Coordinates of C-alpha atoms in Angstrom, one line a residue:
M1 CA 31.7 23.1 -15.5
S2 CA 34.5 19.8 -16.2
G3 CA 32.7 17.4 -18.5
H4 CA 32.3 15.1 -15.3
S5 CA 29.0 12.4 -16.8
G6 CA 27.1 10.8 -13.7
N7 CA 27.7 7.4 -13.4
T8 CA 24.8 5.8 -14.6
E9 CA 26.4 3.0 -15.8
L10 CA 28.3 2.3 -12.9
L11 CA 25.0 2.1 -10.7
S12 CA 23.7 -0.7 -13.1
T13 CA 27.4 -2.6 -13.0
T14 CA 27.1 -2.9 -9.8
L15 CA 23.3 -4.0 -9.1
A16 CA 24.3 -6.6 -11.6
K17 CA 27.5 -8.1 -9.8
A18 CA 25.3 -9.0 -6.8
R19 CA 22.8 -10.7 -9.0
S20 CA 25.9 -12.6 -10.9
E21 CA 26.8 -13.4 -7.3
D22 CA 23.4 -14.9 -6.7
R23 CA 22.8 -12.4 -4.0
A24 CA 20.7 -8.6 -2.9
A25 CA 22.2 -5.5 -3.3
L26 CA 22.3 -4.0 0.3
I27 CA 21.4 0.4 -0.4
A28 CA 21.6 2.4 2.5
Y29 CA 20.1 5.8 3.3
L30 CA 21.5 8.4 4.9
P31 CA 20.2 12.2 5.1
A32 CA 22.9 14.8 4.1
G33 CA 23.9 17.1 6.5
F34 CA 23.1 14.8 9.6
P35 CA 24.1 14.7 12.9
T36 CA 26.4 18.0 10.7
V37 CA 27.9 17.8 7.5
D38 CA 31.3 15.8 8.1
G39 CA 29.5 13.8 10.4
G40 CA 26.8 12.9 7.5
I41 CA 30.3 12.5 5.2
A42 CA 31.4 9.9 7.8
A43 CA 28.6 8.2 8.4
V44 CA 28.5 6.9 4.4
K45 CA 32.1 5.8 4.4
A46 CA 30.6 4.1 7.4
V47 CA 27.8 1.7 6.2
V48 CA 30.3 0.9 3.0
A49 CA 32.9 0.0 5.2
G50 CA 30.2 -2.0 6.4
G51 CA 29.2 -3.3 3.7
A52 CA 26.9 -1.4 1.8
D53 CA 26.8 -1.5 -2.2
V54 CA 24.9 1.6 -3.4
V55 CA 23.9 4.6 -1.2
E56 CA 21.2 7.5 -1.0
I57 CA 21.4 11.1 0.1
G58 CA 18.5 12.1 1.2
L59 CA 18.1 15.6 0.4
P60 CA 16.5 17.3 4.0
H61 CA 13.2 18.7 3.3
S62 CA 11.2 20.7 5.7
D63 CA 7.4 19.3 4.5
P64 CA 8.8 15.5 3.8
V65 CA 5.4 13.3 2.4
L66 CA 7.1 9.9 2.6
D67 CA 9.6 10.4 5.5
G68 CA 8.5 8.5 8.7
P69 CA 9.2 10.4 12.4
V70 CA 12.8 8.7 12.4
I71 CA 13.5 10.7 9.2
Q72 CA 12.0 13.3 9.8
T73 CA 13.9 14.4 12.9
A74 CA 17.3 13.5 11.2
D75 CA 16.2 16.2 8.5
D76 CA 15.1 18.4 11.7
I77 CA 18.8 18.3 12.4
A78 CA 20.0 18.8 9.2
L79 CA 17.7 21.3 8.4
R80 CA 18.7 23.4 11.8
G81 CA 22.4 23.2 10.8
G82 CA 21.9 25.2 7.6
V83 CA 22.4 22.8 5.2
R84 CA 22.4 23.7 1.1
I85 CA 22.2 22.0 -1.9
A86 CA 26.1 22.4 -1.8
D87 CA 26.4 20.6 0.7
V88 CA 24.2 17.6 -0.5
M89 CA 26.2 18.2 -3.8
R90 CA 29.4 17.6 -1.2
T91 CA 28.1 15.0 0.3
V92 CA 28.0 13.1 -2.8
R93 CA 31.3 14.3 -4.2
E94 CA 33.0 13.2 -0.8
A95 CA 31.0 10.1 -1.0
Y96 CA 31.4 9.5 -4.4
E97 CA 35.8 9.6 -4.0
A98 CA 35.7 7.9 -1.0
T99 CA 34.2 4.5 -1.4
G100 CA 33.8 4.1 -5.6
V101 CA 30.3 3.4 -4.5
P102 CA 27.5 4.3 -6.3
V103 CA 25.6 8.0 -5.0
L104 CA 22.1 8.8 -5.8
V105 CA 20.4 11.8 -4.2
M106 CA 16.4 10.9 -3.1
T107 CA 14.4 14.1 -3.3
Y108 CA 11.3 15.5 -3.1
W109 CA 10.7 17.4 -6.5
N110 CA 10.3 20.9 -5.0
P111 CA 14.3 21.6 -4.3
I112 CA 15.5 20.4 -7.7
D113 CA 12.2 22.9 -9.8
R114 CA 13.3 25.6 -7.3
Y115 CA 17.6 25.8 -7.7
G116 CA 17.3 25.2 -11.4
I117 CA 16.9 21.4 -13.3
E118 CA 20.0 22.0 -15.8
R119 CA 22.0 23.1 -13.0
F120 CA 20.7 20.5 -10.4
S121 CA 21.6 17.4 -12.8
A122 CA 25.2 19.1 -14.0
E123 CA 25.9 19.6 -10.6
L124 CA 25.2 15.7 -9.6
A125 CA 27.1 14.6 -12.7
E126 CA 29.9 16.5 -11.9
A127 CA 30.5 15.3 -8.4
G128 CA 30.1 11.7 -9.7
G129 CA 26.1 11.2 -8.7
A130 CA 24.9 8.7 -10.1
G131 CA 21.2 9.6 -10.6
C132 CA 18.2 10.9 -8.8
I133 CA 15.3 9.4 -6.6
L134 CA 12.3 11.3 -7.2
P135 CA 9.6 9.3 -4.9
D136 CA 6.7 12.9 -5.7
L137 CA 7.2 13.5 -9.5
P138 CA 4.7 12.4 -11.3
V139 CA 6.0 10.6 -14.4
Q140 CA 3.7 12.4 -17.1
E141 CA 5.4 15.4 -15.8
S142 CA 9.2 14.4 -15.7
A143 CA 10.5 14.8 -19.6
V144 CA 12.0 17.5 -18.8
W145 CA 13.5 16.3 -15.8
R146 CA 14.7 13.4 -17.1
E147 CA 16.1 15.0 -20.6
H148 CA 18.6 17.1 -18.5
A149 CA 19.3 13.5 -16.4
G150 CA 20.1 11.8 -19.3
K151 CA 21.9 14.3 -20.9
H152 CA 24.2 13.8 -18.1
G153 CA 24.4 9.9 -17.4
L154 CA 22.6 10.1 -15.0
A155 CA 19.4 7.2 -13.6
T156 CA 16.2 8.5 -12.5
V157 CA 14.5 6.4 -9.9
F158 CA 11.1 6.4 -9.7
V159 CA 8.8 4.7 -6.7
V160 CA 6.0 2.8 -7.0
A161 CA 3.6 1.5 -4.4
P162 CA 1.4 -1.6 -3.9
S163 CA -1.3 0.6 -5.3
S164 CA 0.4 1.1 -8.5
Q165 CA -2.4 -0.6 -10.9
D166 CA -0.4 -3.1 -13.4
K167 CA -0.4 -0.6 -16.2
R168 CA 0.5 2.4 -14.4
L169 CA 3.4 -0.3 -13.3
A170 CA 4.0 -0.2 -16.9
T171 CA 4.3 3.4 -17.2
I172 CA 6.7 4.2 -15.0
T173 CA 9.2 1.9 -15.0
A174 CA 9.3 2.4 -19.2
A175 CA 10.1 6.0 -18.2
G176 CA 12.2 4.8 -15.2
S177 CA 16.2 4.1 -15.6
G178 CA 18.7 2.7 -13.1
F179 CA 16.5 0.8 -11.3
V180 CA 12.8 0.4 -9.6
Y181 CA 12.3 1.6 -6.3
A182 CA 9.5 -0.4 -4.9
A183 CA 8.0 0.7 -1.6
S184 CA 6.9 -2.3 0.5
L185 CA 3.6 -0.7 1.9
M186 CA 1.4 1.8 2.0
G187 CA 2.5 4.7 4.2
V188 CA 5.5 6.6 5.0
T189 CA 8.9 5.3 5.8
G190 CA 10.0 3.6 9.1
T191 CA 11.2 0.1 10.9
R192 CA 8.0 -2.7 10.3
A193 CA 7.7 -6.5 11.7
S194 CA 7.2 -7.7 8.5
V195 CA 7.8 -6.5 5.5
G196 CA 6.0 -9.0 3.8
E197 CA 3.4 -10.7 0.9
Q198 CA 2.9 -7.0 -0.3
A199 CA 5.8 -6.4 -1.2
Q200 CA 6.9 -9.3 -2.8
D201 CA 3.9 -9.2 -5.0
L202 CA 4.6 -5.7 -6.1
V203 CA 8.5 -7.0 -6.8
R204 CA 6.5 -10.1 -9.1
R205 CA 4.1 -7.2 -10.7
T206 CA 7.0 -5.0 -11.4
R207 CA 9.0 -7.2 -13.2
A208 CA 6.3 -8.2 -15.4
T209 CA 6.4 -4.9 -16.6
T210 CA 10.8 -4.3 -16.7
D211 CA 14.2 -5.7 -16.7
L212 CA 15.3 -3.3 -14.7
P213 CA 16.8 -4.4 -11.0
V214 CA 13.6 -3.8 -8.4
C215 CA 14.7 -2.9 -5.4
V216 CA 12.8 -2.7 -2.3
G217 CA 12.2 -0.1 0.7
L218 CA 10.8 1.2 3.8
G219 CA 10.7 -1.4 6.5
V220 CA 13.8 -4.2 6.5
S221 CA 15.4 -2.8 9.8
N222 CA 18.0 -6.3 10.9
A223 CA 19.1 -9.2 8.8
E224 CA 16.4 -11.5 9.1
Q225 CA 13.9 -8.8 7.6
A226 CA 17.3 -8.1 4.7
R227 CA 17.2 -11.9 4.2
E228 CA 13.3 -11.9 3.5
V229 CA 13.1 -9.4 0.8
A230 CA 16.8 -10.9 -0.9
G231 CA 14.7 -14.2 -1.8
F232 CA 12.5 -12.0 -4.4
A233 CA 13.7 -8.6 -5.0
D234 CA 16.9 -7.4 -6.8
G235 CA 17.7 -4.7 -3.5
V236 CA 17.4 -4.3 -0.1
I237 CA 16.7 -0.1 0.8
V238 CA 17.8 0.6 4.9
G239 CA 17.5 4.3 5.8
S240 CA 15.4 4.3 9.2
A241 CA 17.2 1.3 10.5
F242 CA 20.6 3.7 10.7
V243 CA 19.2 7.2 11.2
K244 CA 18.0 5.8 14.3
R245 CA 21.0 4.4 15.2
M246 CA 23.0 7.3 15.1
L247 CA 19.8 9.0 17.1
D248 CA 20.0 7.0 19.3
A249 CA 23.9 7.2 20.0
P250 CA 25.7 8.5 22.9
D251 CA 27.9 10.0 20.4
E252 CA 29.0 10.6 17.0
A253 CA 32.1 7.6 17.0
A254 CA 30.0 5.4 18.6
G255 CA 26.8 6.2 16.0
L256 CA 29.5 5.4 13.4
E257 CA 30.5 1.9 15.1
A258 CA 26.5 1.4 15.0
V259 CA 25.7 1.8 11.4
R260 CA 29.2 0.6 10.1
A261 CA 27.9 -2.8 12.2
L262 CA 24.0 -2.6 11.6
A263 CA 25.6 -2.6 7.2
G264 CA 27.7 -5.6 8.2
E265 CA 24.6 -7.7 9.7
L266 CA 22.6 -6.6 6.4
A267 CA 25.4 -7.0 3.9
E268 CA 25.8 -10.5 5.3
G269 CA 22.1 -11.0 6.1
V270 CA 21.6 -10.4 1.8
R271 CA 23.5 -12.5 1.4
K272 CA 21.5 -15.5 3.0
R273 CA 19.1 -16.6 0.3

């Protein structure tokens, strides 16, 4: 392995830059291998061209507890296409090299555990990754991962939810780095009519425990909702809406144009506070 270290610092400066411009960062989620590995890489380039500041690459999983039907559909397509962790790493590498934006991997814990913690963290750093979002890794069981991630310059992003008590929030945010992922609603990902007060309250309670940026995901699908969340959060995370545009498109070229356009609308939304 060459001596790359990860891009956790790039992630921090990107989020700080958005704040200095008095706006929220736009964070786009796309699954690796969807519609194909190359198509997924092209989709990342398209959302960044449209205005995404940070990208999350999903590691497709056959039993996704947090993901709603739209992302499950995309994951199924990727898994049927034979996507592997090596393809996830290639997606990170090519996305980062083409765009220069911070690229994180969002994954359940089991695939990392099976692959090997040291191997996964070393390869992710070597690919230029900025870190991992780990929605189902309990903080109290995360020490070994965090040790390897820290050694390789990778951020560890934990997910907090409206059900998290204040004391629990403090434990989670103390262990995390990069940013805190605030899940705006109980339940699974998907688009919602309103993201609303529960999210605002969660951001306020989370901010009371940490100086890390707090980014809100689950439910944002249009510019109006992006603007609403940008009014109280450091970042707006959008996934299902991008995936849905690609699923609904008649062909890959139309899908890429659709996600680029959506990123443009959302990027405008996070700037109008």
